[in-house]
Short mmCIF file of C-alpha atoms and ligand atoms in Angstrom, two decimals:
data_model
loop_
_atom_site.label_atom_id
_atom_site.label_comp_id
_atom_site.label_asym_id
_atom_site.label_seq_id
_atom_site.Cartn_x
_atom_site.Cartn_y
_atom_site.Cartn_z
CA UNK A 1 -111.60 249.91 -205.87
CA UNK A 2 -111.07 248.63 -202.66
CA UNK A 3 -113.29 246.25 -199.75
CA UNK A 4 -113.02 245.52 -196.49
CA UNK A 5 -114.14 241.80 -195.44
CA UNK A 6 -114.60 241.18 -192.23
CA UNK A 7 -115.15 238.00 -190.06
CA UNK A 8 -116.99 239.12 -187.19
CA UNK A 9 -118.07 238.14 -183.48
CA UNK A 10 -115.01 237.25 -182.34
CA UNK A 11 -113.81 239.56 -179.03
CA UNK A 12 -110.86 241.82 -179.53
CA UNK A 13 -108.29 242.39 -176.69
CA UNK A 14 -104.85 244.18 -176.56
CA UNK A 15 -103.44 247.63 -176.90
CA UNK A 16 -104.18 250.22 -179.81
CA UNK A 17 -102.12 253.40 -180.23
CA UNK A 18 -103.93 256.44 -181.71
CA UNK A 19 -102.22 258.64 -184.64
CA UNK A 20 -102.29 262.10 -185.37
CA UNK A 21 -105.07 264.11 -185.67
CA UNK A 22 -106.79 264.12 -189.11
CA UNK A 23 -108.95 267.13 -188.79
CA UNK A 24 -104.75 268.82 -187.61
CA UNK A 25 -103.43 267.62 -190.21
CA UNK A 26 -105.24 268.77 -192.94
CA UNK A 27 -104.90 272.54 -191.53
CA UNK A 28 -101.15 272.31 -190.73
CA UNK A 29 -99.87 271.24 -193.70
CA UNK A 30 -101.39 273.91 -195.75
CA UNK A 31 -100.61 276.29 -192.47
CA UNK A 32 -96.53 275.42 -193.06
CA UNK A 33 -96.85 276.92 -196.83
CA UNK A 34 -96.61 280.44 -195.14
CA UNK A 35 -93.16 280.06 -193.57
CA UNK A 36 -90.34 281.09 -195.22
CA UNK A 37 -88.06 278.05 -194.06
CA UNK A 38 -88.69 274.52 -193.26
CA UNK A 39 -91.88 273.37 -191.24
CA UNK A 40 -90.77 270.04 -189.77
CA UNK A 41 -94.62 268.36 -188.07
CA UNK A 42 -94.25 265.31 -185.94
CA UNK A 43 -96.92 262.82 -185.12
CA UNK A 44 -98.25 263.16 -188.37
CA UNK A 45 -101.32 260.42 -189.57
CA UNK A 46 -100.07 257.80 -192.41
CA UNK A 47 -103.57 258.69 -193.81
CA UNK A 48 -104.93 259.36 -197.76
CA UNK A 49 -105.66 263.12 -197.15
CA UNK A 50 -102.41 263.69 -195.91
CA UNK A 51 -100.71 261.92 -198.83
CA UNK A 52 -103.29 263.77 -201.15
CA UNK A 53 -102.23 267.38 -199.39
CA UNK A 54 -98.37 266.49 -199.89
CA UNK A 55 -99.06 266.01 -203.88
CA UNK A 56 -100.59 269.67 -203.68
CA UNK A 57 -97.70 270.99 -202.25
CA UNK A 58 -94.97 269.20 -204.58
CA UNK A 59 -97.32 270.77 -207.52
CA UNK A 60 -96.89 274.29 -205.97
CA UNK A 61 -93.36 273.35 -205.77
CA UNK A 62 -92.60 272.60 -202.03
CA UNK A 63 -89.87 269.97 -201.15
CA UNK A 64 -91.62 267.43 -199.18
CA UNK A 65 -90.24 264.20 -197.28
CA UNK A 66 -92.63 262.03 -195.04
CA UNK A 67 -91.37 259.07 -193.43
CA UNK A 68 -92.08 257.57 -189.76
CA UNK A 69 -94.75 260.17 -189.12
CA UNK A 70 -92.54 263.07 -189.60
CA UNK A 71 -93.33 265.09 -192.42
CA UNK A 72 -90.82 267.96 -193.74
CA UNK A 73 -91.90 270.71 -195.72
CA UNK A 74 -89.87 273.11 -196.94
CA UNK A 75 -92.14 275.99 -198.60
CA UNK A 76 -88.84 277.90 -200.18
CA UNK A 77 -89.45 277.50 -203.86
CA UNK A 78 -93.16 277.97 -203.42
CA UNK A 79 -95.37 279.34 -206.38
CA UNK A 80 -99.00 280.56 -206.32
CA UNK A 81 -100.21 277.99 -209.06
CA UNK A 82 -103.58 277.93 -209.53
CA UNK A 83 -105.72 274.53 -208.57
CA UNK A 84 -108.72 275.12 -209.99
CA UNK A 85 -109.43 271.33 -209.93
CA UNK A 86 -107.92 267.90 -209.46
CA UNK A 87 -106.88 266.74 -206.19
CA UNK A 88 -108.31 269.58 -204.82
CA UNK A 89 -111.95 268.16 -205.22
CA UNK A 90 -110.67 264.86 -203.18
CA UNK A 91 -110.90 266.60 -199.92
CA UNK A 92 -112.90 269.21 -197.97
CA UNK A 93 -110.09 270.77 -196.13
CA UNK A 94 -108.53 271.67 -199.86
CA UNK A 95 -110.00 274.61 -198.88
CA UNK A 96 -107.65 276.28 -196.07
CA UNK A 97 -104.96 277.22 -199.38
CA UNK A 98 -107.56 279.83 -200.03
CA UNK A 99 -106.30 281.19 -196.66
CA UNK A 100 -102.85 280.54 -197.02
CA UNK A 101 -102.12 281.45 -200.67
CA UNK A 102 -104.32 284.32 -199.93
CA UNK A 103 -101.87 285.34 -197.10
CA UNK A 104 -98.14 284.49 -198.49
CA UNK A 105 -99.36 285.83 -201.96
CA UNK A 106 -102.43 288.17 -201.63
CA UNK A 107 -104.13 285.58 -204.45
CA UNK A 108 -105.14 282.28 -204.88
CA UNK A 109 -107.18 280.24 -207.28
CA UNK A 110 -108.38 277.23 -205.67
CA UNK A 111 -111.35 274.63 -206.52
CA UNK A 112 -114.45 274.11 -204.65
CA UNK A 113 -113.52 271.46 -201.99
CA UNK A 114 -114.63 267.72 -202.30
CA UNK A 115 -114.75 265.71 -199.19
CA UNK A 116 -117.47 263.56 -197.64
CA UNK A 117 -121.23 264.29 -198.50
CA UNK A 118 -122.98 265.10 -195.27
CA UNK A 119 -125.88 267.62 -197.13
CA UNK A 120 -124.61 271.24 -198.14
CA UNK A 121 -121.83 272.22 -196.99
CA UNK A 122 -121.15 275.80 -197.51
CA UNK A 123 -118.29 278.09 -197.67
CA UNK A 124 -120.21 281.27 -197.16
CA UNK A 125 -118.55 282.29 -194.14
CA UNK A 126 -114.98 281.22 -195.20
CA UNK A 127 -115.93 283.83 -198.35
CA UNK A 128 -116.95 286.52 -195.80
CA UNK A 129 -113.91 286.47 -193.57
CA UNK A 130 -111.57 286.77 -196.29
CA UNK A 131 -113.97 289.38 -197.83
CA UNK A 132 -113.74 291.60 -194.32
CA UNK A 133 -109.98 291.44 -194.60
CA UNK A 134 -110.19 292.94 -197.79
CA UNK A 135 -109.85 290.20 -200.56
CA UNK A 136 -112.00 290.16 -203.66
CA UNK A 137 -113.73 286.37 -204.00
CA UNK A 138 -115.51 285.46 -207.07
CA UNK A 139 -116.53 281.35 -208.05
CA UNK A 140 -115.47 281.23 -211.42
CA UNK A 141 -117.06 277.58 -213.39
CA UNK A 142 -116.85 276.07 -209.96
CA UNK A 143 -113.03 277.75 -208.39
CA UNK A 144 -112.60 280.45 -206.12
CA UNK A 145 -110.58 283.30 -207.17
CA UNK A 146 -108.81 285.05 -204.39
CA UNK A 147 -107.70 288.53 -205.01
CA UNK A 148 -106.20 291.82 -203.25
CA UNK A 149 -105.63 295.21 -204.10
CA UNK A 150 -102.13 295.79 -203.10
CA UNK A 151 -101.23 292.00 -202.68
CA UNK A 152 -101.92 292.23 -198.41
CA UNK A 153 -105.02 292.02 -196.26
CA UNK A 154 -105.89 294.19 -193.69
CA UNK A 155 -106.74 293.03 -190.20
CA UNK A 156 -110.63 293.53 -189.22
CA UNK A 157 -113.32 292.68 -186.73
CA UNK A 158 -115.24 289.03 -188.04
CA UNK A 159 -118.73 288.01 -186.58
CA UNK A 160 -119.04 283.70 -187.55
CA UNK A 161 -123.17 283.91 -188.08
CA UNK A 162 -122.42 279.70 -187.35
CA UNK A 163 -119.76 277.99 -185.38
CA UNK A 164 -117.33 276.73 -188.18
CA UNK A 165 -114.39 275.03 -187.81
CA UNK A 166 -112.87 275.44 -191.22
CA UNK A 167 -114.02 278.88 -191.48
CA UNK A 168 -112.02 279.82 -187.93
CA UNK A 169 -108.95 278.18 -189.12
CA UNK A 170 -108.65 279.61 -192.51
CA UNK A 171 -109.75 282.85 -191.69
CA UNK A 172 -106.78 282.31 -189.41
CA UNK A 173 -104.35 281.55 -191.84
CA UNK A 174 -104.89 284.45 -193.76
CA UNK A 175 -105.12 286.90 -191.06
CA UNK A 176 -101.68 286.38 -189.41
CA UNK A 177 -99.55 288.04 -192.05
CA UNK A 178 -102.60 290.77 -192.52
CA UNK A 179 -101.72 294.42 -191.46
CA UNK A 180 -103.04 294.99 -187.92
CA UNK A 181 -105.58 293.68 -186.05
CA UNK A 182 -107.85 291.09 -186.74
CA UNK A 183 -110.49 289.60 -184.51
CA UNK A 184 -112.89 286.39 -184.72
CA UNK A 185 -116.48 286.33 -183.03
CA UNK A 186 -117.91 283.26 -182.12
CA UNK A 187 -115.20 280.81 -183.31
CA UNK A 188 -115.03 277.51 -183.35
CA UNK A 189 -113.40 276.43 -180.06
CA UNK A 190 -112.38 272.90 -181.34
CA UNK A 191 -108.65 271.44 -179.84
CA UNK A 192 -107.61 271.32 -183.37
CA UNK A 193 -107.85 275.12 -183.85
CA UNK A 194 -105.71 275.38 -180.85
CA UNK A 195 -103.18 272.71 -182.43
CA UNK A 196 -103.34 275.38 -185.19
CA UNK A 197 -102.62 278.31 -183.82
CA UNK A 198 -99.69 276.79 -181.69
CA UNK A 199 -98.16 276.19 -184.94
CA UNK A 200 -98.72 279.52 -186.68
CA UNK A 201 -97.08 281.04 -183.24
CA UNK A 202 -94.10 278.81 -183.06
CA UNK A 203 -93.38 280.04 -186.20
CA UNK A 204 -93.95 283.34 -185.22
CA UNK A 205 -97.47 284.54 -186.07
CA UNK A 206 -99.42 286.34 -182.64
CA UNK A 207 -102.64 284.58 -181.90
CA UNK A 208 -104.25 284.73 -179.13
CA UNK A 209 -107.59 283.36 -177.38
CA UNK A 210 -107.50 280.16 -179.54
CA UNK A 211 -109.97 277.55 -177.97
CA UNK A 212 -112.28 280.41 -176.60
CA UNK A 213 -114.90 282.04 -178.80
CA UNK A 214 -112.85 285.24 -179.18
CA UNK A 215 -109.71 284.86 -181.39
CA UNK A 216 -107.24 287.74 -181.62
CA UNK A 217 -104.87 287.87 -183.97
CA UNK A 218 -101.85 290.46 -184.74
CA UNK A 219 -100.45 290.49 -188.18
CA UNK A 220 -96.80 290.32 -188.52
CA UNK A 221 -94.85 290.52 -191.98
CA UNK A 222 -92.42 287.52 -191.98
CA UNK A 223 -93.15 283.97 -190.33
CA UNK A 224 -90.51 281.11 -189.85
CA UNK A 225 -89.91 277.25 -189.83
CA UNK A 226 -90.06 275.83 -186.92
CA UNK A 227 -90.92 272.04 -185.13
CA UNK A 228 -94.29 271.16 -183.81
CA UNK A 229 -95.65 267.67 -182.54
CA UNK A 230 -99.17 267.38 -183.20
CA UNK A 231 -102.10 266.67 -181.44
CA UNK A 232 -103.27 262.98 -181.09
CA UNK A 233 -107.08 262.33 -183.10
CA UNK A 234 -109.43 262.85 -180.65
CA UNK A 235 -111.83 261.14 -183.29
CA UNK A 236 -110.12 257.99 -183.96
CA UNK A 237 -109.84 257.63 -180.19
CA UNK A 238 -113.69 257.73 -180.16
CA UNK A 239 -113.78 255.53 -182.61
CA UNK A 240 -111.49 253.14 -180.90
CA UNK A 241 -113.46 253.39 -177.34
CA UNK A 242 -116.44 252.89 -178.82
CA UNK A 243 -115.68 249.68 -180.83
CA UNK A 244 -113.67 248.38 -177.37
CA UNK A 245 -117.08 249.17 -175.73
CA UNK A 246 -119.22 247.23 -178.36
CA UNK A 247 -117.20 243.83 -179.07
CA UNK A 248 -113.90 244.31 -176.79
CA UNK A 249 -112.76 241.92 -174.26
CA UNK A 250 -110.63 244.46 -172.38
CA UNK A 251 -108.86 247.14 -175.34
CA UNK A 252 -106.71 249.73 -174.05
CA UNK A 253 -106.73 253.17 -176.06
CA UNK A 254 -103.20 254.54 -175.94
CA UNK A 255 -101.92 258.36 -176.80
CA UNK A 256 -105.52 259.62 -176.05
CA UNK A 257 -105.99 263.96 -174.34
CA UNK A 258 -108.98 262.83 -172.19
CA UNK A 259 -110.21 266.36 -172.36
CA UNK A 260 -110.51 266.26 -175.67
CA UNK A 261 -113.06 263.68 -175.44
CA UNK A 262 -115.07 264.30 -171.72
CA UNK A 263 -118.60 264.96 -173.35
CA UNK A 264 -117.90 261.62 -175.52
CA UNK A 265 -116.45 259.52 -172.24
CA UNK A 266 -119.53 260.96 -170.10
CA UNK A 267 -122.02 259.40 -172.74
CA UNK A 268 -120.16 256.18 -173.01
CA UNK A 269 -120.24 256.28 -168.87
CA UNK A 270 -124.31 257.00 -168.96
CA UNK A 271 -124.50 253.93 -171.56
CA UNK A 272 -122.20 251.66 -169.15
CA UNK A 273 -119.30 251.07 -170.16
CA UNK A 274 -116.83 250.20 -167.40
CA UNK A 275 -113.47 252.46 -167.88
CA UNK A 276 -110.35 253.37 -166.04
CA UNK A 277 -108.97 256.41 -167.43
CA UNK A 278 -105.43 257.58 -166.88
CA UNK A 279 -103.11 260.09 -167.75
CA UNK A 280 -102.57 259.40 -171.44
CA UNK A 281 -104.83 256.01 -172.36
CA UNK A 282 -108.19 254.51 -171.61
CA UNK A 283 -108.64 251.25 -170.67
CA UNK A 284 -112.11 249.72 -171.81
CA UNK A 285 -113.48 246.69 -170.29
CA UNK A 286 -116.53 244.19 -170.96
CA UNK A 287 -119.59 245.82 -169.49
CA UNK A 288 -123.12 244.16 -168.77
CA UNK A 289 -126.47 245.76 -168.84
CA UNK A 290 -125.51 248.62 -171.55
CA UNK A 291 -128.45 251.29 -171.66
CA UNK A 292 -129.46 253.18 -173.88
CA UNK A 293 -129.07 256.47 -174.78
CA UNK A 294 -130.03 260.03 -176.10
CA UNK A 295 -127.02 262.22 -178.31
CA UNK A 296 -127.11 265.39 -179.86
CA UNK A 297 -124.12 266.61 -181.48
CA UNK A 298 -123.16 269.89 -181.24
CA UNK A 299 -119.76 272.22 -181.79
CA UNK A 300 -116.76 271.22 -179.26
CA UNK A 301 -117.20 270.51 -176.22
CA UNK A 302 -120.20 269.13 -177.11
CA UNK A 303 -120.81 265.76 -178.36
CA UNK A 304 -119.02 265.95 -182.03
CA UNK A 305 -120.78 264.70 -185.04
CA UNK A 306 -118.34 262.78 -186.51
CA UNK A 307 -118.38 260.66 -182.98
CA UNK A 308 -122.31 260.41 -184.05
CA UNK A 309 -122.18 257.08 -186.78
CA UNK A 310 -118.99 255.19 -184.90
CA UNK A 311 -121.40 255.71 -181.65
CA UNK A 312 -124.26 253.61 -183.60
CA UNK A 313 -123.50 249.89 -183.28
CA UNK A 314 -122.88 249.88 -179.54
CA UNK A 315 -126.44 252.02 -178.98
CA UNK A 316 -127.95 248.88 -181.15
CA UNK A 317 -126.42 246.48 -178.36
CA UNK A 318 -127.73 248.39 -175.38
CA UNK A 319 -131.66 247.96 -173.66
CA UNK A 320 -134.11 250.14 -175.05
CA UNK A 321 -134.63 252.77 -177.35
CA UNK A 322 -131.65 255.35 -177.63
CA UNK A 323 -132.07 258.89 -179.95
CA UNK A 324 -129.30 260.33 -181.83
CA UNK A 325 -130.15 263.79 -183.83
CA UNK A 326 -127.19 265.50 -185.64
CA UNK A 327 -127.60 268.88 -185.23
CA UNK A 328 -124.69 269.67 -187.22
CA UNK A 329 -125.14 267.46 -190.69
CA UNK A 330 -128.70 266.68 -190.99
CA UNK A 331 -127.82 264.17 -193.74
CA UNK A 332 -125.38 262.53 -191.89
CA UNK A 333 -127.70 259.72 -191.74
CA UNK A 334 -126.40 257.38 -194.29
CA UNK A 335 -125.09 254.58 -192.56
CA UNK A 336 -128.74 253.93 -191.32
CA UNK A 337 -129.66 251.52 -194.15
CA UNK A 338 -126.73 249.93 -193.94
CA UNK A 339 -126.67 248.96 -190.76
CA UNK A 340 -130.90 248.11 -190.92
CA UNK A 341 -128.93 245.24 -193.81
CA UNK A 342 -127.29 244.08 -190.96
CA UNK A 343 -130.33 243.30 -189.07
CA UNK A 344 -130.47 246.52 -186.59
CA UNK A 345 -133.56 247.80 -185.56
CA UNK A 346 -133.18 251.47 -186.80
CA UNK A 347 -134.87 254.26 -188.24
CA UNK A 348 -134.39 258.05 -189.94
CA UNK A 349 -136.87 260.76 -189.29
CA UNK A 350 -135.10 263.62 -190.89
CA UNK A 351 -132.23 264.11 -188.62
CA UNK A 352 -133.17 261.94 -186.03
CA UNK A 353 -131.89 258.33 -185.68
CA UNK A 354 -133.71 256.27 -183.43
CA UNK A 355 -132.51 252.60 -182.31
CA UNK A 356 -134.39 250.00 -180.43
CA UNK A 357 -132.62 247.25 -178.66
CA UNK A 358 -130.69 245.15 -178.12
CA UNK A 359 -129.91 243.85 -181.36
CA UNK A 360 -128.32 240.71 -182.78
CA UNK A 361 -126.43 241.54 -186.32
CA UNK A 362 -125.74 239.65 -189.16
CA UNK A 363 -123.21 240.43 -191.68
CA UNK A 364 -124.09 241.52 -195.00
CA UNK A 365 -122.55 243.90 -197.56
CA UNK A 366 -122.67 247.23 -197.20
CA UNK A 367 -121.53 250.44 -198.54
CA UNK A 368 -119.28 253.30 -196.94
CA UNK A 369 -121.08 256.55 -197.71
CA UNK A 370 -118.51 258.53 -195.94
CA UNK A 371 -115.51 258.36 -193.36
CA UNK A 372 -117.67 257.78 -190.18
CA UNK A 373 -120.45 255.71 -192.01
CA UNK A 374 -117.11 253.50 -193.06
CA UNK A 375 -116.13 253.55 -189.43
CA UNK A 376 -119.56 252.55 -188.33
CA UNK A 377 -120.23 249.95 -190.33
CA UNK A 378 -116.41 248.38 -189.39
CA UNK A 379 -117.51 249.00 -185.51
CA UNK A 380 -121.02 246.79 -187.21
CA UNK A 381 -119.04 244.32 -188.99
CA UNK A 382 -117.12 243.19 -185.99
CA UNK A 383 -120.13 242.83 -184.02
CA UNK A 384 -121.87 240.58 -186.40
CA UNK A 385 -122.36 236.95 -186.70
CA UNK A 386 -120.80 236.14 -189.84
CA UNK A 387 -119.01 237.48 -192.60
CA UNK A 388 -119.39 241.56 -193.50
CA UNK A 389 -118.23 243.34 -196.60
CA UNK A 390 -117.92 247.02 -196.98
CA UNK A 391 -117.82 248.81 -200.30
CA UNK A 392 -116.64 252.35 -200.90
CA UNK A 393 -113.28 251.81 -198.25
CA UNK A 394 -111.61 254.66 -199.80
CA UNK A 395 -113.68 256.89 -197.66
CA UNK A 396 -112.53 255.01 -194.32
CA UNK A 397 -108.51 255.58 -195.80
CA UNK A 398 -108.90 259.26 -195.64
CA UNK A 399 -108.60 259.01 -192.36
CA UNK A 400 -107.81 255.98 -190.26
CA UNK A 401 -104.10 255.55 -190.61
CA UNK A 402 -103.61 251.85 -190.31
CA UNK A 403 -106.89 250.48 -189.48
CA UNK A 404 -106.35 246.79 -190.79
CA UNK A 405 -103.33 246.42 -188.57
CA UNK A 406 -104.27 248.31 -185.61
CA UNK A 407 -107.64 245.48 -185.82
CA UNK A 408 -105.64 242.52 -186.82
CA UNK A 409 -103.18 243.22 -183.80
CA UNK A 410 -106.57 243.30 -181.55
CA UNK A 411 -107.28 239.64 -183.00
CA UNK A 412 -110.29 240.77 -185.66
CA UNK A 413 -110.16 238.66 -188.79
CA UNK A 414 -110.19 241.68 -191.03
CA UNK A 415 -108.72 242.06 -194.45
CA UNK A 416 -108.66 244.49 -197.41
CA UNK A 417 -108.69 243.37 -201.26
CA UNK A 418 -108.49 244.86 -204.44
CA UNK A 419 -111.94 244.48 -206.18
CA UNK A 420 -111.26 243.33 -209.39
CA UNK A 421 -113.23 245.19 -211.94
CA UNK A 422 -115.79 243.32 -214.30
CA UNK A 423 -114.73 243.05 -218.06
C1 LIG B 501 -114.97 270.15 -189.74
C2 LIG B 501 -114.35 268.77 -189.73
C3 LIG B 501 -115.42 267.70 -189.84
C4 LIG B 501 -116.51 267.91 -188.78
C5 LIG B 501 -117.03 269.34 -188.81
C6 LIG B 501 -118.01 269.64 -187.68
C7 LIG B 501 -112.23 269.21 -190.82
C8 LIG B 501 -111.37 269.01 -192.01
N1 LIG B 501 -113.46 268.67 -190.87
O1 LIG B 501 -115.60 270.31 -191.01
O2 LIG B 501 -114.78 266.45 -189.64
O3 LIG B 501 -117.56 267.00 -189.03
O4 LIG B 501 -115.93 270.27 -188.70
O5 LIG B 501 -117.38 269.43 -186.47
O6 LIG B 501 -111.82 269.78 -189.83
N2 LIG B 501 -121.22 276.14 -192.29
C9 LIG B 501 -121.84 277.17 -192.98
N3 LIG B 501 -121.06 278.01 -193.75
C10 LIG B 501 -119.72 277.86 -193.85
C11 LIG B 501 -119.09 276.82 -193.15
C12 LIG B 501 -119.87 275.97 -192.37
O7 LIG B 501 -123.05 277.32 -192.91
O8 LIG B 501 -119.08 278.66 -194.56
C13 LIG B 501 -122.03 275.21 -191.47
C14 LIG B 501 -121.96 273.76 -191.96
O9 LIG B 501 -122.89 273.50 -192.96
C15 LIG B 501 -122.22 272.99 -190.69
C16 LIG B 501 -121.61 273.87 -189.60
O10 LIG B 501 -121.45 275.16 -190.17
O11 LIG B 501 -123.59 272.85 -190.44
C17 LIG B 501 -120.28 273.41 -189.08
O12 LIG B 501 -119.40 273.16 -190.17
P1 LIG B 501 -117.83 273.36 -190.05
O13 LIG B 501 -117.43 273.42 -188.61
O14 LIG B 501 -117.41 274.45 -190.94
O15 LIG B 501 -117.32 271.99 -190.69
P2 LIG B 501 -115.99 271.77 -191.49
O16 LIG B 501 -114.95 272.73 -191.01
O17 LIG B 501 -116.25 271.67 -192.93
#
């Protein structure tokens, strides 16, 4: 088991370059498995899921090299082998083989997904979009067997009752070798189902309408390998902007797609924070007078949810009382006590977080209950007089690539140590 400790108060200054996009990542790698030639992806994060989704694919006998971001995969020798468990349950987005295997081999067995506790979160709709093309899905002692009749899918018309983002992707990834037409209703419009379906068409799928609601997609029998450069992580960039906002001393966010993050840089605007923004970075300055500040998360463009917890500490250093409810994740309220350790004035009515301030924090240890708790309560640590330490960092190393260097070149006195286990 890992910690974080961290020394904190101390203003950070200097340049920070943002990786790959996680939530990408995790969708393109099992999106290359349906080539039938080498998938080379650029810009790739240095992240845990992505070295967990690399194991999967050198078990289903992929050839796989990663090294300075670039990751090779070449899906030749591939095998539908079933996963009904193991690494599987260490991630959520385990889940978009269903759609792949389902579409290179018309079967798939596949674990339930693991992932971050945020409440339920259901695969109902995944199971219904791969039922309307035509596949058979049964949870067998906790894995999902795939199944077709005459190992293909057929293209149909989906209605998404919610806006999902996995469900859009790997309903997706099954569809594009389906025969005919398949169309998704009231998709998930996030930039990382666009980074998807660039892919999938580079290496010769036909989708269409990816980043509006209505996703069209032609089947076509064979696809091929091809290059693709990823998008940058829209969420890490948050992240970033939000902890030069709280404790910087003039950070500049580098390799950021401002569009990506306009309903994010609007709220940090309404809260103060004095910004130039440029073609490709952000530059964050020290602001005075911070107020606070209302969110509600919603699906892209909207304010996302995982932006939610790293928002946290820097509403506890504006005036006033600021409300946060997660429309998405109602649970997604677990850094809360954490940070109320540290000192904050804060509070959790269902899924509504309210903060009063400003506050003054102290460090204390804490625990990580996810990725974007872990990211808050880093943001927290920083901020706080004293010395923090986080428990539970294997959450944050899903998916920050780097995050002790990318601090420790800003000038924070962070470090990570192996807890040593009690006899
Ligand atoms: C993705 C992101 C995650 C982000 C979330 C919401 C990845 C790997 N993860 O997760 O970081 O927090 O989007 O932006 O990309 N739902 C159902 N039935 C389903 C699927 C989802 O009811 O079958 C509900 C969920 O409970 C949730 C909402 O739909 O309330 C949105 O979830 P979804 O967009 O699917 O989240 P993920 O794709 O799992």
């Amino acid at each position: 088991m890992k910690k974080i400790i961290i020394n904190g108060n101390r203003p950070l200054t200097g340049e920070v370059t943002i990786s790959g996009a996680k939530n990408s990542a995790v969708a393109l790698i099992p999106a290359a498995i349906l080539a039938d030639s080498p998938v080379i992806l650029e810009g790739v994060p240095d992240i845990q899921d992505v070295h967990s989704l690399i194991e999967i694919l050198e078990i289903m006998g992929a050839k796989v090299h990663f090294s300075q971001n670039v990751l090779e995969i070449d899906p030749r020798e591939i095998v539908s082998v079933p996963m009904p468990s193991g690494k599987i349950n260490s991630l959520r987005a385990s889940y978009y083989f269903m759609g792949t295997l389902l579409g290179k081999f018309g079967e798939a067995v596949v674990g339930l997904p693991g992932g971050c506790y945020l409440g339920p979160r259901p695969i109902d709709l995944h199971v219904k979009g791969f039922e309307a093309l035509g596949a058979s899905v049964s949870n067998e002692h906790g894995a999902m067997y795939l199944r077709t009749d005459k190992q293909s899918l057929k293209g149909n018309r989906i209605f998404m009752d919610v806006v999902s983002v996995g469900a859009t992707i790997n309903v997706m990834l099954a569809a594009v070798k389906a025969k005919g037409q398949t169309v998704i209703e009231n998709a998930a419009r996030e930039p990382e189902i666009i980074d998807v379906a660039t892919l999938l068409n580079n290496m010769g799928a036909k989708v269409r309408g990816a980043g509006t609601d209505v996703i069209r997609i032609e089947g076509v029998e064979q696809l091929h390998g091809c290059r693709h450069f990823m998008i940058p992580d829209r969420i890490e960039a948050g992240t970033y902007l939000a902890l030069a906002a709280a404790v910087g001393n003039g950070i500049k966010v580098k390799n950021v797609i401002y569009e990506h993050l306009e309903s994010f840089i609007a709220k940090l605007q309404e809260i103060g924070v004095n910004m130039t923004i440029s073609e490709d970075e952000i530059e964050v300055f020290p602001s005075k007078n911070l107020k606070a500040a209302n969110i509600m998360t919603y699906p892209y463009p909207g304010f996302a949810t995982d932006l939610q917890q790293p928002l946290t500490p820097l509403l506890l250093m504006t005036k006033g009382t600021s409300e946060i409810t997660d429309t998405i994740y109602a649970k997604r309220v677990n850094h809360v006590p954490e940070l109320a350790r540290m000192g904050a004035d804060i509070s959790v009515e269902g899924n509504l977080i309210i903060t009063n301030g400003p506050n003054k924090l102290h460090g204390a240890e804490v625990v990580a209950s996810d990725l974007r708790a872990g990211a808050c309560l880093v943001i927290a640590g920083l901020l706080a007089e004293g010395t923090t330490t986080i428990y539970n960092v294997e959450y944050i190393l899903r998916g920050y690539d780097h995050i002790i260097e990318k601090l420790t070149a800003l000038g924070a006195e962070i470090q990570m140590v192996e807890e040593v286990e009690a006899e």
